[in-house]
Amino acid sequence: MHINSGFFSPTLIFSIRLTAVSCGTALLLFLALGLPAALWFSRSRSLCARAAAFFITLPLVFPPIALGYMLLLLLGRGGPLGSAEHYLGLRLVFSQGAVILSAFVAGLPLFVRPAQAAFQEPGIIKLEEASRVLGCGPVKTFFLVTMPLARRSIFSGLLLAVARASGEVGITMMLGGNIAGRTNTLSLEIFNCVSRGDFDEATSLCLLLASVSMAIYFVLDRLQKES
């Protein structure tokens, strides 16, 4: 295998950049939306919380291509939420926004589940109760007690979620399409390379993803040993 000049083609550089942007944006969304969701699921047994937990976990137990199709029906022009495109001028389907949404949906359960499990640990709950008895409010208790104690699980979940987001294909293909120069992520570009017989480029991109995966594995392994 050799890395030919095609590895530096604009199409491949675009796919690498789009994958990095979608993973970075998904990471911020994991923290902004996934963290409150994990805390909510760990503290509430209401029917609403259980239903939300089910939908967030769905990407782990439902085929990605089928989930992408369901999202396409929901967000497409004729779908219940597709009218936003007409009234607000927002186009989500077959756009880079759809790629980011796909990465977020695919990785979210891998972030929420470990964080939820950490928040449910009896030791953390007891220290939260002690903090409140001493006069700390819920927000201060969360950032000064809960987060420091659960930080390893949160960071591990974050790495797993970003790794899953970087390799997302099924949901992205259905919701974002596979449009060169617009929505072709790194994983989709591997599919494209194989389709047109560019096996050297496909192998090079696989090695690139493998190196990132190995780095994530070693970080996770180190976290596990420290804990």
PDB file of N, CA and C in Angstrom, residues 41 49 51 63 70-71 78 88 91 102 107-108 112 114 117 123 132 139 143 153 163 171 190 193 198 216 224:
ATOM      1  N   PHE A  41     -31.954  11.577  34.131  1.00  0.00           N
ATOM      2  CA  PHE A  41     -32.282  10.151  34.138  1.00  0.00           C
ATOM      3  C   PHE A  41     -31.854   9.482  35.441  1.00  0.00           C
ATOM      4  N   ALA A  49     -39.112  10.817  31.846  1.00  0.00           N
ATOM      5  CA  ALA A  49     -37.664  10.588  31.847  1.00  0.00           C
ATOM      6  C   ALA A  49     -37.329   9.234  31.238  1.00  0.00           C
ATOM      7  N   ALA A  51     -39.105   7.600  29.026  1.00  0.00           N
ATOM      8  CA  ALA A  51     -39.358   7.663  27.583  1.00  0.00           C
ATOM      9  C   ALA A  51     -38.205   8.369  26.873  1.00  0.00           C
ATOM     10  N   PRO A  63     -31.091  -0.437  14.029  1.00  0.00           N
ATOM     11  CA  PRO A  63     -30.147  -0.292  12.915  1.00  0.00           C
ATOM     12  C   PRO A  63     -29.973   1.172  12.496  1.00  0.00           C
ATOM     13  N   MET A  70     -35.976   6.998   9.586  1.00  0.00           N
ATOM     14  CA  MET A  70     -37.034   7.570  10.430  1.00  0.00           C
ATOM     15  C   MET A  70     -36.818   9.071  10.632  1.00  0.00           C
ATOM     16  N   LEU A  71     -35.561   9.462  10.835  1.00  0.00           N
ATOM     17  CA  LEU A  71     -35.268  10.895  10.989  1.00  0.00           C
ATOM     18  C   LEU A  71     -35.540  11.655   9.695  1.00  0.00           C
ATOM     19  N   GLY A  78     -41.644  16.849   3.701  1.00  0.00           N
ATOM     20  CA  GLY A  78     -43.036  16.479   3.956  1.00  0.00           C
ATOM     21  C   GLY A  78     -43.280  15.979   5.358  1.00  0.00           C
ATOM     22  N   LEU A  88     -38.947  29.036   8.266  1.00  0.00           N
ATOM     23  CA  LEU A  88     -37.742  29.662   8.811  1.00  0.00           C
ATOM     24  C   LEU A  88     -36.601  29.737   7.808  1.00  0.00           C
ATOM     25  N   ARG A  91     -32.575  24.743   6.127  1.00  0.00           N
ATOM     26  CA  ARG A  91     -32.517  23.485   5.406  1.00  0.00           C
ATOM     27  C   ARG A  91     -31.585  22.551   6.165  1.00  0.00           C
ATOM     28  N   SER A 102     -26.479  13.788  12.823  1.00  0.00           N
ATOM     29  CA  SER A 102     -26.269  12.330  12.774  1.00  0.00           C
ATOM     30  C   SER A 102     -25.167  11.910  13.732  1.00  0.00           C
ATOM     31  N   GLY A 107     -23.697   9.198  18.761  1.00  0.00           N
ATOM     32  CA  GLY A 107     -22.788   9.128  19.898  1.00  0.00           C
ATOM     33  C   GLY A 107     -23.428   9.405  21.246  1.00  0.00           C
ATOM     34  N   LEU A 108     -24.617  10.032  21.242  1.00  0.00           N
ATOM     35  CA  LEU A 108     -25.229  10.478  22.499  1.00  0.00           C
ATOM     36  C   LEU A 108     -25.414   9.357  23.526  1.00  0.00           C
ATOM     37  N   VAL A 112     -24.264   9.394  27.468  1.00  0.00           N
ATOM     38  CA  VAL A 112     -25.266   9.518  28.529  1.00  0.00           C
ATOM     39  C   VAL A 112     -25.248   8.318  29.477  1.00  0.00           C
ATOM     40  N   PRO A 114     -22.836   6.033  30.508  1.00  0.00           N
ATOM     41  CA  PRO A 114     -21.804   6.020  31.557  1.00  0.00           C
ATOM     42  C   PRO A 114     -21.950   7.170  32.557  1.00  0.00           C
ATOM     43  N   ALA A 117     -24.773   6.307  34.919  1.00  0.00           N
ATOM     44  CA  ALA A 117     -24.342   5.292  35.892  1.00  0.00           C
ATOM     45  C   ALA A 117     -23.465   5.914  36.975  1.00  0.00           C
ATOM     46  N   GLY A 123     -22.234   6.527  46.676  1.00  0.00           N
ATOM     47  CA  GLY A 123     -21.267   7.427  47.318  1.00  0.00           C
ATOM     48  C   GLY A 123     -21.439   8.861  46.870  1.00  0.00           C
ATOM     49  N   ARG A 132     -25.707  19.584  50.430  1.00  0.00           N
ATOM     50  CA  ARG A 132     -26.925  20.393  50.552  1.00  0.00           C
ATOM     51  C   ARG A 132     -27.255  20.682  52.014  1.00  0.00           C
ATOM     52  N   VAL A 139     -26.960  23.732  42.022  1.00  0.00           N
ATOM     53  CA  VAL A 139     -25.986  24.028  40.966  1.00  0.00           C
ATOM     54  C   VAL A 139     -24.568  23.963  41.507  1.00  0.00           C
ATOM     55  N   PHE A 143     -21.488  21.211  40.436  1.00  0.00           N
ATOM     56  CA  PHE A 143     -20.174  21.537  39.864  1.00  0.00           C
ATOM     57  C   PHE A 143     -19.022  21.284  40.843  1.00  0.00           C
ATOM     58  N   SER A 153     -15.726   8.931  34.484  1.00  0.00           N
ATOM     59  CA  SER A 153     -16.791   8.289  33.696  1.00  0.00           C
ATOM     60  C   SER A 153     -17.294   9.236  32.608  1.00  0.00           C
ATOM     61  N   ALA A 163     -15.736   8.911  19.337  1.00  0.00           N
ATOM     62  CA  ALA A 163     -15.257   7.851  18.451  1.00  0.00           C
ATOM     63  C   ALA A 163     -16.403   7.290  17.609  1.00  0.00           C
ATOM     64  N   ILE A 171     -26.801   6.615   9.612  1.00  0.00           N
ATOM     65  CA  ILE A 171     -27.699   7.767   9.801  1.00  0.00           C
ATOM     66  C   ILE A 171     -27.282   8.910   8.879  1.00  0.00           C
ATOM     67  N   ILE A 190     -14.456   6.636   2.551  1.00  0.00           N
ATOM     68  CA  ILE A 190     -13.913   5.279   2.414  1.00  0.00           C
ATOM     69  C   ILE A 190     -14.837   4.443   1.538  1.00  0.00           C
ATOM     70  N   CYS A 193     -14.353   5.555  -2.007  1.00  0.00           N
ATOM     71  CA  CYS A 193     -13.085   5.081  -2.581  1.00  0.00           C
ATOM     72  C   CYS A 193     -13.198   3.623  -3.017  1.00  0.00           C
ATOM     73  N   ASP A 198     -10.584   2.777  -5.704  1.00  0.00           N
ATOM     74  CA  ASP A 198      -9.374   3.402  -5.162  1.00  0.00           C
ATOM     75  C   ASP A 198      -9.030   2.767  -3.813  1.00  0.00           C
ATOM     76  N   ILE A 216      -7.594   6.753  21.258  1.00  0.00           N
ATOM     77  CA  ILE A 216      -8.728   6.773  22.186  1.00  0.00           C
ATOM     78  C   ILE A 216      -8.694   5.551  23.096  1.00  0.00           C
ATOM     79  N   GLN A 224      -9.012   3.662  32.970  1.00  0.00           N
ATOM     80  CA  GLN A 224      -9.499   2.496  33.703  1.00  0.00           C
ATOM     81  C   GLN A 224      -8.497   2.061  34.771  1.00  0.00           C
TER      82      GLN A 224
END
